[in-house]
Short mmCIF file of C-alpha atoms in Angstrom, two decimals:
data_model
loop_
_atom_site.label_atom_id
_atom_site.label_comp_id
_atom_site.label_asym_id
_atom_site.label_seq_id
_atom_site.Cartn_x
_atom_site.Cartn_y
_atom_site.Cartn_z
CA MET A 81 0.00 0.00 0.00
CA ASP A 82 1.30 3.46 -0.88
CA ALA A 83 0.17 5.93 1.76
CA ARG A 84 -1.17 9.34 0.89
CA ILE A 85 1.30 11.96 2.07
CA LEU A 86 -0.46 14.62 4.12
CA ASP A 87 1.29 17.80 2.98
CA GLY A 88 1.23 20.03 6.06
CA ALA A 89 3.06 22.81 4.23
CA ALA A 90 0.31 23.04 1.58
CA VAL A 91 -2.52 22.87 4.13
CA ALA A 92 -0.80 25.50 6.29
CA LYS A 93 -0.43 27.77 3.26
CA ARG A 94 -4.18 27.59 2.61
CA LEU A 95 -4.87 28.37 6.26
CA ARG A 96 -2.49 31.36 6.22
CA GLN A 97 -4.15 32.69 3.07
CA ASP A 98 -7.57 32.46 4.73
CA ILE A 99 -6.22 34.24 7.83
CA ALA A 100 -4.76 37.01 5.66
CA ARG A 101 -8.13 37.51 3.93
CA GLN A 102 -9.95 37.73 7.25
CA ILE A 103 -7.45 40.23 8.64
CA ALA A 104 -7.68 42.39 5.50
CA ALA A 105 -11.44 42.59 6.02
CA LYS A 106 -11.18 43.73 9.65
CA ARG A 107 -10.43 47.11 11.21
CA VAL A 108 -8.30 45.78 14.07
CA THR A 109 -4.75 44.62 13.38
CA PRO A 110 -4.00 41.53 15.49
CA GLY A 111 -0.87 41.84 17.62
CA LEU A 112 1.38 38.97 18.69
CA ALA A 113 4.12 39.38 21.30
CA VAL A 114 6.74 36.63 21.60
CA VAL A 115 9.05 36.51 24.62
CA LEU A 116 12.41 34.79 24.14
CA VAL A 117 14.72 34.21 27.10
CA GLY A 118 18.28 33.19 26.32
CA GLU A 119 20.11 32.12 23.18
CA ASP A 120 18.74 28.64 22.42
CA PRO A 121 19.45 28.22 18.67
CA ALA A 122 16.32 26.18 17.88
CA SER A 123 14.12 28.66 19.74
CA GLN A 124 15.67 31.59 17.89
CA VAL A 125 14.95 29.98 14.51
CA TYR A 126 11.40 29.12 15.57
CA VAL A 127 10.71 32.63 16.88
CA ARG A 128 12.10 34.18 13.70
CA ASN A 129 9.84 31.96 11.58
CA LYS A 130 6.82 32.88 13.69
CA GLY A 131 7.53 36.59 13.30
CA ARG A 132 7.96 36.29 9.54
CA ALA A 133 4.75 34.28 9.14
CA ALA A 134 2.81 36.77 11.30
CA GLU A 135 3.91 39.77 9.25
CA GLU A 136 3.05 37.98 5.99
CA VAL A 137 -0.62 37.58 6.97
CA GLY A 138 -0.97 41.09 8.42
CA ILE A 139 -0.38 40.40 12.11
CA LYS A 140 1.79 42.91 13.96
CA SER A 141 4.58 40.97 15.64
CA TRP A 142 6.99 41.93 18.41
CA THR A 143 9.84 39.83 19.80
CA HIS A 144 10.94 40.71 23.32
CA ARG A 145 14.36 39.27 24.18
CA LEU A 146 15.71 38.73 27.68
CA PRO A 147 19.23 37.48 28.50
CA ALA A 148 19.77 33.86 29.56
CA ASP A 149 20.43 34.98 33.15
CA ALA A 150 17.22 37.01 33.41
CA SER A 151 15.36 36.49 36.66
CA GLN A 152 11.86 35.11 36.95
CA LYS A 153 10.70 38.51 38.20
CA GLU A 154 12.05 40.21 35.07
CA LEU A 155 10.08 37.81 32.89
CA LEU A 156 6.90 38.17 34.94
CA ASP A 157 7.18 41.98 34.88
CA LEU A 158 7.48 41.90 31.08
CA VAL A 159 4.49 39.59 30.72
CA ALA A 160 2.45 41.87 33.01
CA LYS A 161 3.18 44.83 30.70
CA LEU A 162 2.11 42.81 27.68
CA ASN A 163 -1.06 41.68 29.46
CA ALA A 164 -1.96 45.36 29.94
CA ASP A 165 -1.12 46.42 26.36
CA ALA A 166 -4.32 46.74 24.32
CA ALA A 167 -2.38 46.38 21.05
CA VAL A 168 -1.26 42.87 22.06
CA HIS A 169 -3.88 40.19 21.45
CA GLY A 170 -1.61 37.19 21.84
CA ILE A 171 1.36 36.45 24.10
CA LEU A 172 3.71 33.53 23.66
CA VAL A 173 6.52 32.73 26.10
CA GLN A 174 8.92 30.58 24.10
CA LEU A 175 9.88 27.28 25.73
CA PRO A 176 12.23 25.93 26.99
CA LEU A 177 13.14 28.51 29.61
CA PRO A 178 16.43 28.73 31.57
CA LYS A 179 16.55 26.63 34.74
CA GLN A 180 16.18 29.62 37.10
CA ILE A 181 12.68 30.30 35.72
CA ASP A 182 9.71 28.11 36.62
CA ALA A 183 8.02 27.42 33.28
CA GLN A 184 4.62 26.73 34.86
CA VAL A 185 4.69 30.05 36.73
CA ALA A 186 5.56 31.80 33.47
CA ILE A 187 2.70 30.08 31.62
CA GLU A 188 0.22 31.01 34.35
CA SER A 189 1.35 34.65 34.29
CA VAL A 190 -0.10 35.13 30.79
CA ASP A 191 -3.64 36.49 30.66
CA PRO A 192 -5.80 33.49 29.58
CA ALA A 193 -7.50 35.83 27.07
CA LYS A 194 -4.09 36.33 25.38
CA ASP A 195 -2.75 32.79 25.85
CA VAL A 196 -2.45 31.89 22.15
CA ASP A 197 -0.36 28.82 23.02
CA GLY A 198 -3.36 27.42 24.89
CA PHE A 199 -1.19 26.24 27.79
CA HIS A 200 -2.76 28.24 30.65
CA PRO A 201 -4.70 26.06 33.13
CA VAL A 202 -7.85 28.08 32.39
CA ASN A 203 -7.69 27.23 28.70
CA ALA A 204 -6.68 23.62 29.44
CA GLY A 205 -9.68 23.29 31.74
CA LYS A 206 -12.07 24.82 29.23
CA LEU A 207 -10.78 22.49 26.53
CA SER A 208 -11.48 19.47 28.74
CA LEU A 209 -15.04 20.74 29.26
CA GLY A 210 -15.61 21.47 25.58
CA LEU A 211 -15.92 25.21 26.16
CA PRO A 212 -14.62 27.96 23.83
CA CYS A 213 -10.91 28.47 24.46
CA PHE A 214 -7.50 28.81 22.88
CA VAL A 215 -6.63 25.34 21.58
CA PRO A 216 -2.91 24.40 21.68
CA CYS A 217 -1.45 24.90 18.23
CA THR A 218 0.16 21.53 17.49
CA PRO A 219 -2.88 19.38 18.44
CA GLN A 220 -5.10 21.83 16.55
CA GLY A 221 -2.93 21.40 13.46
CA CYS A 222 -2.99 17.62 13.87
CA MET A 223 -6.80 17.63 13.87
CA ILE A 224 -6.90 19.66 10.66
CA LEU A 225 -4.59 17.14 8.97
CA ILE A 226 -6.63 14.18 10.26
CA ARG A 227 -9.75 15.73 8.76
CA GLU A 228 -7.87 16.10 5.47
CA ALA A 229 -7.62 12.31 5.42
CA LEU A 230 -10.94 11.29 6.98
CA ASP A 231 -14.39 12.70 6.34
CA ASP A 232 -15.94 11.08 9.40
CA LEU A 233 -14.10 10.52 12.69
CA LYS A 234 -17.07 9.20 14.68
CA GLY A 235 -16.33 5.92 16.37
CA ARG A 236 -12.77 5.67 15.03
CA LYS A 237 -10.20 4.13 17.36
CA ALA A 238 -7.46 6.68 18.02
CA LEU A 239 -4.17 6.16 19.83
CA VAL A 240 -2.22 9.11 21.20
CA LEU A 241 1.37 8.06 21.82
CA GLY A 242 2.62 10.50 24.48
CA ARG A 243 0.90 12.27 27.37
CA SER A 244 2.53 15.72 27.48
CA ASN A 245 0.55 18.82 28.41
CA ILE A 246 1.58 20.38 25.09
CA VAL A 247 0.45 17.65 22.69
CA GLY A 248 -0.77 14.38 24.21
CA LYS A 249 -3.39 15.56 26.71
CA PRO A 250 -5.00 18.26 24.52
CA MET A 251 -4.93 15.81 21.58
CA LEU A 252 -6.96 13.40 23.70
CA GLN A 253 -9.58 16.08 24.36
CA LEU A 254 -9.90 17.08 20.68
CA LEU A 255 -10.29 13.47 19.55
CA LEU A 256 -12.93 12.84 22.22
CA GLN A 257 -14.83 15.91 21.03
CA ALA A 258 -14.71 14.43 17.51
CA ASP A 259 -16.42 11.27 18.90
CA CYS A 260 -13.37 9.04 18.58
CA THR A 261 -12.67 6.21 21.00
CA VAL A 262 -9.31 7.27 22.41
CA THR A 263 -6.42 5.48 24.10
CA VAL A 264 -3.39 7.35 25.47
CA ALA A 265 -0.17 5.32 25.51
CA HIS A 266 3.09 6.19 27.27
CA SER A 267 6.34 4.75 28.60
CA LYS A 268 4.51 2.44 31.04
CA THR A 269 2.06 1.04 28.47
CA ARG A 270 2.19 -2.75 28.11
CA ASP A 271 2.41 -4.28 24.61
CA LEU A 272 2.60 -0.97 22.79
CA PRO A 273 2.82 -2.56 19.30
CA ALA A 274 -0.56 -4.23 19.89
CA GLU A 275 -2.11 -0.91 20.96
CA CYS A 276 -0.77 0.71 17.80
CA ARG A 277 -2.10 -2.08 15.54
CA ALA A 278 -5.63 -1.52 16.88
CA ALA A 279 -5.69 2.19 16.01
CA ASP A 280 -7.46 3.72 13.00
CA ILE A 281 -5.71 7.00 13.86
CA LEU A 282 -2.22 7.07 15.36
CA ILE A 283 -0.64 10.27 16.70
CA ALA A 284 3.01 9.84 17.68
CA ALA A 285 4.46 12.52 19.97
CA ILE A 286 7.19 11.02 22.16
CA GLY A 287 10.46 12.45 20.81
CA LYS A 288 12.07 9.09 19.97
CA PRO A 289 13.32 8.89 16.38
CA GLU A 290 11.69 6.19 14.24
CA PHE A 291 10.39 4.44 17.36
CA VAL A 292 7.09 3.31 15.79
CA ARG A 293 7.83 0.58 13.26
CA GLY A 294 5.90 0.01 10.08
CA ASP A 295 4.45 -3.35 11.16
CA TRP A 296 2.97 -1.67 14.26
CA ILE A 297 0.56 0.24 12.03
CA LYS A 298 -2.90 -1.05 11.22
CA PRO A 299 -3.37 -1.36 7.43
CA GLY A 300 -5.26 1.71 6.26
CA ALA A 301 -4.60 3.80 9.39
CA VAL A 302 -3.99 7.55 9.41
CA VAL A 303 -0.62 8.36 10.99
CA ILE A 304 0.24 11.82 12.33
CA ASP A 305 3.93 12.11 13.23
CA VAL A 306 4.56 15.01 15.62
CA GLY A 307 8.18 14.07 16.36
CA ILE A 308 11.09 16.19 15.17
CA ASN A 309 14.40 14.48 15.90
CA ARG A 310 17.86 15.05 14.48
CA ILE A 311 19.69 11.84 13.60
CA ALA A 312 22.77 10.83 11.62
CA ASN A 313 22.28 10.78 7.86
CA PRO A 314 23.63 7.50 6.46
CA ALA A 315 23.61 8.94 2.95
CA GLU A 316 25.99 11.78 3.91
CA SER A 317 28.76 10.95 6.35
CA GLY A 318 29.13 13.45 9.18
CA LYS A 319 25.81 15.12 8.46
CA SER A 320 22.42 14.85 10.13
CA LYS A 321 18.82 14.82 9.00
CA LEU A 322 15.38 15.27 10.57
CA ALA A 323 13.30 12.23 11.43
CA GLY A 324 9.95 11.73 13.06
CA ASP A 325 8.83 9.32 15.77
CA VAL A 326 7.60 6.91 13.06
CA ALA A 327 9.81 4.86 10.71
CA PHE A 328 8.44 6.62 7.64
CA THR A 329 9.81 4.37 4.89
CA GLU A 330 8.25 1.36 6.61
CA ALA A 331 5.01 3.09 7.58
CA VAL A 332 4.08 4.19 4.04
CA ASN A 333 3.59 0.50 3.19
CA HIS A 334 0.89 0.12 5.84
CA ALA A 335 -0.84 3.47 6.41
CA ALA A 336 -3.53 5.01 4.21
CA ALA A 337 -2.23 8.50 4.99
CA ILE A 338 0.81 9.82 6.85
CA THR A 339 2.52 13.12 7.61
CA PRO A 340 6.16 13.55 6.56
CA VAL A 341 8.95 14.99 8.72
CA PRO A 342 9.73 17.73 7.94
CA GLY A 343 6.78 19.31 6.11
CA GLY A 344 3.94 17.74 8.06
CA VAL A 345 2.83 18.94 11.49
CA GLY A 346 5.49 21.67 11.86
CA PRO A 347 4.03 24.20 9.38
CA MET A 348 0.57 23.61 10.84
CA THR A 349 1.72 24.60 14.33
CA ILE A 350 2.75 28.08 13.19
CA ALA A 351 -0.38 28.53 11.03
CA CYS A 352 -2.59 27.64 14.02
CA LEU A 353 -0.71 30.13 16.20
CA LEU A 354 -1.66 32.83 13.68
CA ARG A 355 -5.24 31.58 13.71
CA ASN A 356 -5.36 31.81 17.51
CA THR A 357 -3.97 35.36 17.39
CA LEU A 358 -6.69 36.37 14.92
CA GLN A 359 -9.33 34.83 17.18
CA GLY A 360 -7.88 36.72 20.14
CA ALA A 361 -8.16 40.02 18.26
CA ALA A 362 -11.70 39.20 17.18
CA GLY A 363 -12.69 38.14 20.69
CA LYS A 364 -14.19 34.96 19.28
CA LEU A 365 -12.71 31.62 20.36
CA GLN A 366 -13.51 28.13 19.11
#
């Protein structure tokens, strides 16, 4: 079986174009403030890409940089100013944070009405209750890609591999709201291959390169690979390449549809951040 490749870059482009059209039709310019603490190279690239994508659709973007040795109070004072700024509709504190800063305290310092990451306990609680809220960007993007592959999710067996607050737990809530029958697997799960083989929809988000083998996948399943791992490239000595949590070359022979890495979930995460910022400016949440 040759799996359909779910092109996240193409779907994200359509979403960004729709966001740009909506912004052009409105009087208020959405504003997104990103806070970056320290010099983490991956975070710097990610923040730069977010800023560029925001400007392209008509969102005003600011990046506030603090040194790696900034205190927790300095970060909280900055977030408080952004909470009070009427021009800012979305605030994102880039993770990871230096060890002297409590990430959960930082997350909770953001006004829930500006929490475009969807990580604040208020938004997490509302999501679990099915109430309007900011939905975390990566799970939101995953759901859009799943719906690209499947017209009807009702009654489908879904397996979420990973139970993080950022992906696994909100993914569970979104799949439940779509009337799926959901299992969450993790490091303590017994007979993980059997759990995977029972799933019509498999979301892998554990950060272990090519951990899910092709013969773990139910024939005809939809596979969403959230993992982004850097591994050695056997084709080019001394160089690396990106790989997901799923052994892609094996999985395409079993799945009906699968996301690639890169070019799958990653572009959707940024597009959904822009969507959340637009919703924050409009005062209308999902």
